[in-house]
Coordinates of C-alpha atoms in Angstrom, one line a residue:
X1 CA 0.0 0.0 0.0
X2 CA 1.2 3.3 -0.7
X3 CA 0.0 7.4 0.3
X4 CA -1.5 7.4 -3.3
X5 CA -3.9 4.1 -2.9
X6 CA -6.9 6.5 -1.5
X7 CA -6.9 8.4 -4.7
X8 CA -6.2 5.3 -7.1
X9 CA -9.1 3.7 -4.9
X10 CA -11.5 7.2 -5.5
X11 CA -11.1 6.9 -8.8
X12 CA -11.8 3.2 -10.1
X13 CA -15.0 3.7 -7.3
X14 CA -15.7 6.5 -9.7
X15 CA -15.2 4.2 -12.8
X16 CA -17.3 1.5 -10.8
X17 CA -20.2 3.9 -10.7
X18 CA -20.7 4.5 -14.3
X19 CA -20.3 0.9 -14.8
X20 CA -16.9 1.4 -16.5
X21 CA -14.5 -0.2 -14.4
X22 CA -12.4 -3.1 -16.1
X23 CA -11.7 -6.5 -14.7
X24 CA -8.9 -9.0 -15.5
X25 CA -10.9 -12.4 -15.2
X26 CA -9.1 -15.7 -16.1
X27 CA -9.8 -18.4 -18.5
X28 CA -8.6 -22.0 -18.6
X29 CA -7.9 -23.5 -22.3
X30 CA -6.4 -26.1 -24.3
X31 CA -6.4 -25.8 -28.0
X32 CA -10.3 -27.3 -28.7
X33 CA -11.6 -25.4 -25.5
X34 CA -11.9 -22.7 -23.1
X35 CA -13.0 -22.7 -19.1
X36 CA -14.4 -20.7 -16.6
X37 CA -14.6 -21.5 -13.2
X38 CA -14.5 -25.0 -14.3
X39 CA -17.0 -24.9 -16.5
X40 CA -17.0 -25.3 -20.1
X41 CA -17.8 -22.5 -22.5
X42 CA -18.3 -21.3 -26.2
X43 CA -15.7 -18.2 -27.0
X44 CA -17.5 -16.1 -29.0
X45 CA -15.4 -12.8 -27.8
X46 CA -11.8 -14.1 -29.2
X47 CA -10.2 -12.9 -32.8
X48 CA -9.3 -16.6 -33.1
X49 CA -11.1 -15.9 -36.9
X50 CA -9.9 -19.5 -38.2
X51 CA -9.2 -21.3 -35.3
X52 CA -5.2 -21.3 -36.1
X53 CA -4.6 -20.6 -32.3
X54 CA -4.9 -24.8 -31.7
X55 CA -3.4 -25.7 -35.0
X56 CA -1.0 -28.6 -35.2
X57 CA 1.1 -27.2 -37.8
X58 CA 1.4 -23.7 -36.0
X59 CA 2.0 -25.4 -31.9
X60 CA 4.7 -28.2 -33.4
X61 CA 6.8 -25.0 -35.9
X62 CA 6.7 -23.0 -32.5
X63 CA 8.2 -25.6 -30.1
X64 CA 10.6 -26.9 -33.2
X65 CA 11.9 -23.0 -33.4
X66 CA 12.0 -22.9 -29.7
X67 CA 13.9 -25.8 -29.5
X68 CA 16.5 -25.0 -32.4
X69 CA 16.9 -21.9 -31.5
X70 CA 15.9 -21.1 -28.1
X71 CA 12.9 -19.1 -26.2
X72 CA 13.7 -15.4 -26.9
X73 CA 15.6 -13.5 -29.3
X74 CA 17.7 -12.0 -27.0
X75 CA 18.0 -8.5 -28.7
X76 CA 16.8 -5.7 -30.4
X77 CA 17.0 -6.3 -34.2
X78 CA 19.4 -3.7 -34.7
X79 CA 21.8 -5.0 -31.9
X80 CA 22.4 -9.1 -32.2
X81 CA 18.4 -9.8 -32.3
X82 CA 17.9 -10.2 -35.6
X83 CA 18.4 -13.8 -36.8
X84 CA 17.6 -15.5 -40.7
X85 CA 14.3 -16.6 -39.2
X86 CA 13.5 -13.2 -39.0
X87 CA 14.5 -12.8 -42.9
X88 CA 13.0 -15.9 -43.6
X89 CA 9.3 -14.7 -42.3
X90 CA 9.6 -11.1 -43.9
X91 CA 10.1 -12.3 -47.4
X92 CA 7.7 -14.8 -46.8
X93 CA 5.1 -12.3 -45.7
X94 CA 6.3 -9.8 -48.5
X95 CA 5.4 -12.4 -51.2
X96 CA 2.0 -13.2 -49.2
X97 CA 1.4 -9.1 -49.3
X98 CA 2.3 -8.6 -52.5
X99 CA 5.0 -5.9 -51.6
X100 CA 8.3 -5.3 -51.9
X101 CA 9.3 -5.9 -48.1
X102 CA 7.9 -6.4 -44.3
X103 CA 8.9 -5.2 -41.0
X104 CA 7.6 -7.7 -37.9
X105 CA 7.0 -5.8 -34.6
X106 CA 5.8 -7.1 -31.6
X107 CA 2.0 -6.0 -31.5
X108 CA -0.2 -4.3 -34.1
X109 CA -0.6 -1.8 -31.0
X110 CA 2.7 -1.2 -30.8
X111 CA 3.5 -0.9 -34.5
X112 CA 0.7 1.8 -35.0
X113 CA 2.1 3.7 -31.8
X114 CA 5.6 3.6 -33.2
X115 CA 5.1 3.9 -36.9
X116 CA 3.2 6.5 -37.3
X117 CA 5.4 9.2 -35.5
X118 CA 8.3 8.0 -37.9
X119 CA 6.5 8.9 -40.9
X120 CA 5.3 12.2 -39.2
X121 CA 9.4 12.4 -38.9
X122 CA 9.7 12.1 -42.4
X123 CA 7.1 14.7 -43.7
X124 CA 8.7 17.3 -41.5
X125 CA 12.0 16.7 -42.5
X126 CA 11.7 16.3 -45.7
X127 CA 9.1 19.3 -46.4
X128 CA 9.8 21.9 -43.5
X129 CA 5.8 21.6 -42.3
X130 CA 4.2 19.5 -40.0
X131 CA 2.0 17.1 -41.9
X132 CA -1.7 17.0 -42.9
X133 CA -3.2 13.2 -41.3
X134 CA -6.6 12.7 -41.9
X135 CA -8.2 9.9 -39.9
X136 CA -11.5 8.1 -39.7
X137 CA -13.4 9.0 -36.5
X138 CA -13.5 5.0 -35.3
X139 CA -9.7 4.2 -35.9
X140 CA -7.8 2.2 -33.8
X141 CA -6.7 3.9 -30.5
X142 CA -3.3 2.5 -31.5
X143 CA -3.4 4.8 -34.6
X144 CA -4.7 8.1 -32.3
X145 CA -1.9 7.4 -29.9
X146 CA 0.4 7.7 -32.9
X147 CA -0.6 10.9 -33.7
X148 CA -1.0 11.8 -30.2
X149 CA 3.0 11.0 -29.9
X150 CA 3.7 13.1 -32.4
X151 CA 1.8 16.6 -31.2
X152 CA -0.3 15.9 -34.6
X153 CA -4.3 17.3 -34.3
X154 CA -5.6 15.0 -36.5
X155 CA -8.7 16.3 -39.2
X156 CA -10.9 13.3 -38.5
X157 CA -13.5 12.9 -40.8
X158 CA -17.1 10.8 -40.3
X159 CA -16.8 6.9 -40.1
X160 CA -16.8 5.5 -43.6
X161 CA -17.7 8.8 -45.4
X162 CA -15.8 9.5 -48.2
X163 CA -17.2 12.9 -49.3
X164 CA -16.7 14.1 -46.2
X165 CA -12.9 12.9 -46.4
X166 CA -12.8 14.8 -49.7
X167 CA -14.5 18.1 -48.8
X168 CA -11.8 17.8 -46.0
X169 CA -9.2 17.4 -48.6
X170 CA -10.1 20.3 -51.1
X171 CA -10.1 22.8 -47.8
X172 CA -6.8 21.9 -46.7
X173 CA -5.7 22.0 -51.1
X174 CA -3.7 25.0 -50.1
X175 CA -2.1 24.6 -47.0
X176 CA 1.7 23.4 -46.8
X177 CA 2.9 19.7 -45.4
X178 CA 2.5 16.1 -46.3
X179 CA -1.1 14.6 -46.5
X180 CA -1.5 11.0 -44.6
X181 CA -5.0 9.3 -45.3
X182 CA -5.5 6.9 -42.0
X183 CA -7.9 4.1 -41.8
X184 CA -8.7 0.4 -41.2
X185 CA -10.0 -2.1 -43.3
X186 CA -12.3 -4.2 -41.7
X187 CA -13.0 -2.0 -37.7
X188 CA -12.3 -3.8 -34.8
X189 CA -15.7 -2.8 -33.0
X190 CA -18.4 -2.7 -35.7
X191 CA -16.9 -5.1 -38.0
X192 CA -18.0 -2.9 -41.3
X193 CA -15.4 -2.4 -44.2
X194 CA -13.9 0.8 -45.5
X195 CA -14.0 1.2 -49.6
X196 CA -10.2 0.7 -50.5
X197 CA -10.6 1.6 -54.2
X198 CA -12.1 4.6 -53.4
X199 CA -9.9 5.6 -50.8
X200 CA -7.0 4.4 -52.8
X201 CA -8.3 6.7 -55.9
X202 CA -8.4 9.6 -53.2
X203 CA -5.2 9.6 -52.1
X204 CA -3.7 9.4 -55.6
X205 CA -6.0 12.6 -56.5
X206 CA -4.6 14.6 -53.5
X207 CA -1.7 13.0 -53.4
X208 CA -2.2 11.7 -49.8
X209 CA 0.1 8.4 -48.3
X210 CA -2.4 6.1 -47.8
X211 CA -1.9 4.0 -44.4
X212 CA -4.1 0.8 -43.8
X213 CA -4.5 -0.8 -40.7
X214 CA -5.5 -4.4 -41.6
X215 CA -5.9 -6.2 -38.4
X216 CA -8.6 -7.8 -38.9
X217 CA -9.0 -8.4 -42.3
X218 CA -5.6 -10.3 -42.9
X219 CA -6.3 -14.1 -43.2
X220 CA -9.9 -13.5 -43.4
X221 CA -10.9 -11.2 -46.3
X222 CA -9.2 -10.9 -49.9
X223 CA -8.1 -13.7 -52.6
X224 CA -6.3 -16.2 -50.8
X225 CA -6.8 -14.7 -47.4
X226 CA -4.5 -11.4 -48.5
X227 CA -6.8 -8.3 -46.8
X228 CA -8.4 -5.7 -48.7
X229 CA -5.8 -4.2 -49.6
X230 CA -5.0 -6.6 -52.1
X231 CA -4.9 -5.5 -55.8
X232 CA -5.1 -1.7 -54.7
X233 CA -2.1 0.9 -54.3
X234 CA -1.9 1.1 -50.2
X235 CA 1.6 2.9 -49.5
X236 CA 1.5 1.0 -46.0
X237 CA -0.5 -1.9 -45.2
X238 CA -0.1 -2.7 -41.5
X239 CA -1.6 -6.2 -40.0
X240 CA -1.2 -8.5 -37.2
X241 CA -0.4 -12.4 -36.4
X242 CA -2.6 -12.1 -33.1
X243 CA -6.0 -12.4 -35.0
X244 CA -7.2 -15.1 -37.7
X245 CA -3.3 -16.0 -38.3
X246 CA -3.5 -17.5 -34.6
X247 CA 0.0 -16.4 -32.9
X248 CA 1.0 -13.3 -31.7
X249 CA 3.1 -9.8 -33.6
X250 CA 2.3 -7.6 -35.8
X251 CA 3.9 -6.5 -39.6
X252 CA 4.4 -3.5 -41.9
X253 CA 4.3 -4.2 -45.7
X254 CA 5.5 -1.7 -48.5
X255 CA 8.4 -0.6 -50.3
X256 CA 11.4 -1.7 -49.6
X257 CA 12.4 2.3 -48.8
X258 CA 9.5 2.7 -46.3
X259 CA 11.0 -0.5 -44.1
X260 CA 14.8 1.0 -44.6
X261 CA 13.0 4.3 -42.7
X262 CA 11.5 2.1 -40.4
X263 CA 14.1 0.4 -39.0
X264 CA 16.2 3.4 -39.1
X265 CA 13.7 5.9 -37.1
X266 CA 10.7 3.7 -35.7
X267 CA 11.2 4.1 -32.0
X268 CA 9.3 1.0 -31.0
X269 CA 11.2 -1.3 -33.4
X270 CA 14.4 0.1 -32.9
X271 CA 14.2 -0.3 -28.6
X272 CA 12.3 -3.3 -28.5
X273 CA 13.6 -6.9 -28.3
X274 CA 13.3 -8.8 -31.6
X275 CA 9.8 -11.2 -31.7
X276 CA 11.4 -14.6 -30.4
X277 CA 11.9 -17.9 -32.1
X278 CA 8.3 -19.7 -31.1
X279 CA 6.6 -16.8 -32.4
X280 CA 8.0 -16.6 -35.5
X281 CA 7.7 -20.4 -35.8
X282 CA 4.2 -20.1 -35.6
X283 CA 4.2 -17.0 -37.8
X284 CA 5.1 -19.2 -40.7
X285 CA 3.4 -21.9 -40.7
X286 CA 0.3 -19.4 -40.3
X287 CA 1.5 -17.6 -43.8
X288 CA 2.3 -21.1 -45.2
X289 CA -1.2 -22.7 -44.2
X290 CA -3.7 -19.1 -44.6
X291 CA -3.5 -19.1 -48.6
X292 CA -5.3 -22.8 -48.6
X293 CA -8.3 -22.0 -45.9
X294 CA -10.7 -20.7 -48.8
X295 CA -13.3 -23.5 -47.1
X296 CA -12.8 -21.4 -43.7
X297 CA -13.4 -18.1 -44.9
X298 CA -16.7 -18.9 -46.2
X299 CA -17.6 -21.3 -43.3
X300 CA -16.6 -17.6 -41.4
X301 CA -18.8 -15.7 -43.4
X302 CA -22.0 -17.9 -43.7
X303 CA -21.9 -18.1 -39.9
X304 CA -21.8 -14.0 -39.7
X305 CA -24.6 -13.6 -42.2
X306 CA -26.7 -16.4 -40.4
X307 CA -26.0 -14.7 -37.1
X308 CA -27.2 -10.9 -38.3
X309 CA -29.9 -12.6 -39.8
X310 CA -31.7 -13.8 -37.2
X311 CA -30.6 -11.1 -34.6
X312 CA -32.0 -8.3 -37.2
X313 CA -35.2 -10.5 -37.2
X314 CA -35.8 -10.0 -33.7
X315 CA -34.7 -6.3 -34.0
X316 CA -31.5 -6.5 -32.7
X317 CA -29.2 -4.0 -34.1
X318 CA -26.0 -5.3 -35.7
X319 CA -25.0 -1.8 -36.9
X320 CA -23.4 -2.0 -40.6
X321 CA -21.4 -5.2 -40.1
X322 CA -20.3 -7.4 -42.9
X323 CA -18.0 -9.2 -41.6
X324 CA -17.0 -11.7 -38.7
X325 CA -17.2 -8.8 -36.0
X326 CA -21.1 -8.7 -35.0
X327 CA -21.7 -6.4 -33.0
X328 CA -25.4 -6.3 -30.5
X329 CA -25.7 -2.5 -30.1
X330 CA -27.7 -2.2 -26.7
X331 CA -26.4 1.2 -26.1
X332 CA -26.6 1.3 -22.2
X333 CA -23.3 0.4 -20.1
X334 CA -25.4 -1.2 -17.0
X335 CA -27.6 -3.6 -19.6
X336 CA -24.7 -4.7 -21.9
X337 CA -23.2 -5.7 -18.8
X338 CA -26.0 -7.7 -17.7
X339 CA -26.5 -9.3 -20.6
X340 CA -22.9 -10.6 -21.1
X341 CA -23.7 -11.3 -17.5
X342 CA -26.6 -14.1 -18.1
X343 CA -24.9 -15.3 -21.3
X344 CA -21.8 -16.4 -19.4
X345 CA -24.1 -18.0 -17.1
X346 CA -25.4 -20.5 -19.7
X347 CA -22.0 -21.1 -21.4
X348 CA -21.4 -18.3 -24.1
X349 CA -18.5 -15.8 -23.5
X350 CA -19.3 -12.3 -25.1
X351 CA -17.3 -9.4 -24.0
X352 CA -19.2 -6.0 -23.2
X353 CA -17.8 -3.2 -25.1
X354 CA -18.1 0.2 -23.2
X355 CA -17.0 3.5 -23.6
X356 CA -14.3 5.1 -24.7
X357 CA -13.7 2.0 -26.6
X358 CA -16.7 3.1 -28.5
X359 CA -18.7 6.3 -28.6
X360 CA -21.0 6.8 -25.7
X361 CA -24.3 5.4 -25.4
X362 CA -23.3 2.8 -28.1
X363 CA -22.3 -0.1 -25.4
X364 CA -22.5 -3.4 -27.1
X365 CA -21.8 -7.0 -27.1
X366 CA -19.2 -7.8 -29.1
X367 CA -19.5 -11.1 -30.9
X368 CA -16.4 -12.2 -32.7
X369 CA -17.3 -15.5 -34.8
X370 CA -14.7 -18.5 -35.8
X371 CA -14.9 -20.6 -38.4
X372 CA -14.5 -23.2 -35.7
X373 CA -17.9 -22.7 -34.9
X374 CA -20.7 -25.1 -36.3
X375 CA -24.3 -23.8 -37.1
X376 CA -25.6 -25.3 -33.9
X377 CA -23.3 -23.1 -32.0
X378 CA -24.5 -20.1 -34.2
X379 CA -27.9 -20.7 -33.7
X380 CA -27.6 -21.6 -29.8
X381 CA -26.2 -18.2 -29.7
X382 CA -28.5 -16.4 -31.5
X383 CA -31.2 -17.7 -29.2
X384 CA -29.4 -16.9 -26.2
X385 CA -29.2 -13.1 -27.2
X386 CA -32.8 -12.8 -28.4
X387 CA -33.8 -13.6 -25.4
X388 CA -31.6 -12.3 -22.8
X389 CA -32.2 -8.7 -24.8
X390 CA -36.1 -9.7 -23.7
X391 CA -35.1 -10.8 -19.9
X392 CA -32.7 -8.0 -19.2
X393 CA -34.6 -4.5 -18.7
X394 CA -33.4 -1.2 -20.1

């Protein structure tokens, strides 16, 4: 206990209140299941898109690596930490992106955080002005801490709304500096999809450099598993290996001049220790297995369009999702809580999304699907939130 605990203690009673306090609470798993409390449940709040998490190929590549090479990588890359595996899974992941290079970091959190101010860097240098970022109002807070790190005020323009962006564009025409277009391709918390032609088209007419964050769209979405971003002119695509590719990291691709700046002036790649040998194990044999899973995409995406079916039907709102990420917009912190409540009771985990993760007064379940998942599960769960919405009181 120190002097400060009274105030620490004031302030999450504060957060308690308003129903906003966060808990760590523990789960129990092997790869083909997850416990609480002893008891078995369906995990429909992971980003486990594919199931790769439990894979056989991905668990034996990480313990072979570990085992050949050891448990940590015992460096930053630019000291003694960067070994050929870390070669060997860039060019791999290059080919997969269809880009000239790739940069691993240790978290897509972290590579948002850290890239961004480097680019910021390079504007300023290379033009004498700070630069121009334009961002989507419901990007990552990875991506706002970015700017945020880098003094930038960002001209955020309304979710998915591409005239806006424009009209945005044309009143800044005149001003001095470098113009960054920021945005994600599939968003974490409403699991819509921003228009990457379009947007691609846009920063080519005001010559903008166009930064994706493709989180969770990699493995899932695109030919062969390859994001959105595929077949479109993205000057940085950024993605992670913690989602539907089942391990844990994150990756820039681009040119091969854009990772040269990076690993030159990226703070968080530059101070951090190198991603260690089991992760990058199970990094490729997730890039080696993600091109064949065509039957697991679609399995993904016929279970999300069952699921919005028959929550629309009993006028639930799923907001403009299209993808994997469901989301049950209840609006109210004290009943989304409730109801993630009485699910978990009978055996469904679904995480309670509450501000400022999203914008207040839209709290919501958020339900993140797997291609593990049968249609028995599906509809089991789109039972158990019809009628917990009609048990829990507003």
């Amino acid at each position: 206990m120190t002097r400060f605990d009274p105030l620490l203690r004031q302030a999450l009673d504060s957060l308690e209140a308003r129903a906003l306090r966060r808990r760590l609470r523990p789960l129990q798993r092997t790869p083909d299941q997850v416990w609480r409390n002893g008891q078995a449940i369906l995990d429909f709040s992971s980003n486990d898109y594919l199931g790769l998490s439990g894979h056989a190929l991905l668990r034996g590549r990480a313990a072979d690596w570990a085992m050949r090479h050891g448990t940590g990588s015992r460096a930053s890359r630019l000291v003694s930490g960067t070994l050929d595996l870390h070669e060997q899974v860039e060019t791999r992941l290059a080919r997969f992106k269809g880009t000239e290079a790739a940069l691993l970091f240790a978290s897509g959190w972290q590579a948002n955080a850290a890239v961004l101010p480097a680019l910021f860097r390079l504007a300023r240098e290379q033009t004498g002005e700070a630069p121009l970022v334009f961002c989507d109002k419901l990007n990552h807070a990875s991506m706002h801490q970015g700017c945020a790190a880098s003094g930038i005020k960002q001209i955020r323009f309304r979710h998915n709304d591409l005239d806006h962006l424009e009209t945005l564009l044309k009143r800044h025409v005149d001003l001095p500096g470098m113009r960054f277009i920021l945005t994600e391709s599939v968003f974490s918390m409403d699991g819509d999809t921003a228009d990457i032609a379009a947007l691609s088209a846009l920063a080519k007419r005001y010559d903008a450099f166009f930064y994706l964050d493709e989180a969770h769209a990699t493995g899932v979405l695109g030919p062969q598993g390859r994001g959105l971003s595929h077949g479109h002119e993205v000057d940085l695509v950024m993605g992670t290996f913690s989602k539907a590719l089942g391990g844990m990291g994150a990756y820039i691709a681009g040119s091969r001049a854009l990772c040269d700046w990076l690993v030159t002036t990226s703070s968080g790649f530059i101070y951090s220790t190198a991603p260690s040998p089991p992760m990058l194990g199970a990094m490729d044999a997730a890039l080696e297995l993600v091109p064949s899973l065509d039957p697991q995409r679609q399995a993904l995406q016929q279970n999300a369009l069952s699921l919005r079916d028959k929550l629309n039907s009993a006028g639930i709102d799923t907001g403009l999702s299209t993808t994997q990420i469901v989301p049950v917009i209840l609006g109210d912190e004290t009943t989304t809580l409730a109801i993630a409540s009485r699910l978990e009771q009978q055996g469904l985990l679904t995480i309670a999304i509450r501000p400022p993760t999203v914008p207040p007064g839209s709290a919501r379940l958020r339900l993140a699907l797997s291609a593990t998942h049968d249609g028995a599960a599906i509809e089991h769960l789109a039972e158990a939130v019809i009628a917990a919405r009609q048990h829990v009181p507003t």
